[in-house]
Amino acid sequence: MFGKGIIDFIGTDHAPHSTLEKMSENPPSGIAGIEWLLPMMLHFRERSGISWERFQEFMTRNAARCFNIAGRDGIKEGNFADLIFIRQEDFGSPDKNVQTRAGVNIYNNFHLKWQVLAAMINGGFKYRAGKFLSSNSGYEV
């Protein structure tokens, strides 16, 4: 599906709900686990054999193009410096380091080979070496 152009872009709902909220009478929708989006998608990129160029298109550029968000459609002069630094490393099952308030990991038995080392948003590091560096999460686009 990725390599055939059927999928235009990938997004998340972020679902930052606590266990208490999810167990309430009227639980909010969504699945926790945004911290595993990129390692999971990198896993599928490897399995499908798609190019890095196509991967970047459906993970970043195409959403910006679809919603006409200026300055977010790739690495080029004048754009915001939004970068993710990754490493391929066989670190096993992501059963630790759950970052969401839900405190659960639906991928805890899945073997992943990619790790996010750092995230730069608008030219500043927001995540590096397992730590969030700023509570400022951004702005509406």
XYZ file of C-alpha atoms in Angstrom:
141
model
C 0.000 0.000 0.000
C 2.776 2.462 0.871
C 4.774 1.874 -2.302
C 1.738 1.929 -4.587
C 0.681 5.453 -3.610
C -2.574 4.344 -1.995
C -1.703 6.033 1.310
C -1.250 9.797 1.043
C -0.043 10.479 4.583
C 0.078 9.082 8.123
C -1.202 10.955 11.168
C -2.054 10.289 14.794
C -4.734 11.445 17.163
C -2.183 11.511 20.002
C -4.815 10.197 22.495
C -3.112 11.461 25.666
C -5.785 10.107 27.984
C -5.102 8.667 31.404
C -6.159 5.150 32.412
C -8.870 6.666 34.621
C -10.291 8.627 31.667
C -10.228 5.540 29.433
C -12.051 3.460 32.076
C -14.756 6.082 32.649
C -18.411 5.676 31.712
C -17.868 7.761 28.571
C -14.217 7.110 27.608
C -12.492 9.354 25.057
C -11.518 7.752 21.764
C -8.006 6.987 20.601
C -5.167 4.608 21.335
C -2.152 5.730 23.330
C 1.253 5.166 21.822
C 2.414 8.154 19.804
C 5.964 7.387 20.960
C 5.856 4.234 18.829
C 4.521 5.799 15.609
C 7.881 6.389 13.955
C 9.560 3.110 15.033
C 6.472 1.209 13.801
C 6.357 3.069 10.477
C 10.093 2.515 9.979
C 9.480 -1.182 10.548
C 6.798 -1.166 7.846
C 9.054 0.869 5.530
C 11.688 -1.843 5.756
C 9.192 -4.654 5.199
C 7.537 -2.968 2.214
C 10.787 -1.884 0.561
C 9.603 1.644 -0.153
C 12.189 4.352 -0.689
C 13.216 6.880 1.944
C 11.859 9.588 -0.358
C 8.375 8.034 -0.436
C 8.525 7.431 3.317
C 9.245 11.114 3.935
C 6.380 12.081 1.665
C 3.704 10.155 3.542
C 5.148 10.813 7.002
C 5.700 14.577 6.626
C 5.387 16.438 3.339
C 2.014 15.284 2.061
C 0.018 16.296 5.155
C 1.474 19.812 4.910
C 0.603 19.916 1.221
C -2.913 18.517 1.771
C -3.775 21.086 4.445
C -1.778 23.870 2.784
C 0.512 24.387 5.782
C 3.341 26.623 4.624
C 6.913 25.889 5.632
C 6.342 22.269 6.678
C 6.672 20.417 3.384
C 10.222 19.139 3.632
C 13.775 20.209 4.270
C 14.402 23.311 2.227
C 15.495 26.888 2.707
C 12.845 29.005 4.403
C 10.981 26.088 5.986
C 10.715 25.426 9.704
C 13.489 23.211 11.052
C 11.416 20.171 12.083
C 13.764 17.192 12.230
C 13.728 13.757 13.792
C 17.003 11.996 14.548
C 16.774 8.204 14.448
C 19.029 5.206 14.922
C 18.620 1.658 13.777
C 19.326 -0.509 16.774
C 17.892 -3.813 17.840
C 16.470 -2.724 21.186
C 13.757 -5.366 21.392
C 10.223 -4.984 22.638
C 9.078 -1.470 23.565
C 7.837 -2.553 26.979
C 9.531 0.332 28.789
C 9.572 4.082 28.413
C 5.834 4.590 28.011
C 5.419 8.339 27.632
C 1.647 8.756 27.428
C -0.567 9.422 30.439
C -2.428 6.189 29.717
C 0.604 4.316 31.007
C 0.004 1.362 28.681
C 1.743 0.122 25.602
C -0.249 -1.853 23.054
C 3.002 -2.739 21.256
C 4.763 -4.301 24.251
C 5.260 -7.654 22.495
C 6.332 -6.175 19.175
C 10.033 -6.303 18.287
C 11.245 -2.926 16.950
C 14.595 -2.031 15.406
C 14.387 1.757 15.268
C 14.710 4.362 17.985
C 14.038 8.105 18.032
C 17.084 9.842 19.491
C 15.932 13.446 19.264
C 13.228 15.713 17.860
C 13.757 19.277 16.727
C 10.647 21.429 16.263
C 10.840 24.946 14.808
C 14.633 24.795 15.095
C 14.777 23.870 18.787
C 15.242 20.505 20.431
C 12.070 19.333 22.194
C 13.184 15.762 22.890
C 16.678 14.342 23.244
C 18.207 11.298 24.921
C 14.905 10.146 26.439
C 13.959 13.522 27.920
C 11.456 16.171 26.908
C 13.228 19.515 26.974
C 10.300 21.919 26.861
C 6.701 21.965 27.937
C 5.906 24.353 25.073
C 4.164 22.018 22.673
C 3.680 24.353 19.728
C 0.723 26.172 18.267
C -2.344 25.606 16.119
C -1.667 25.538 12.394
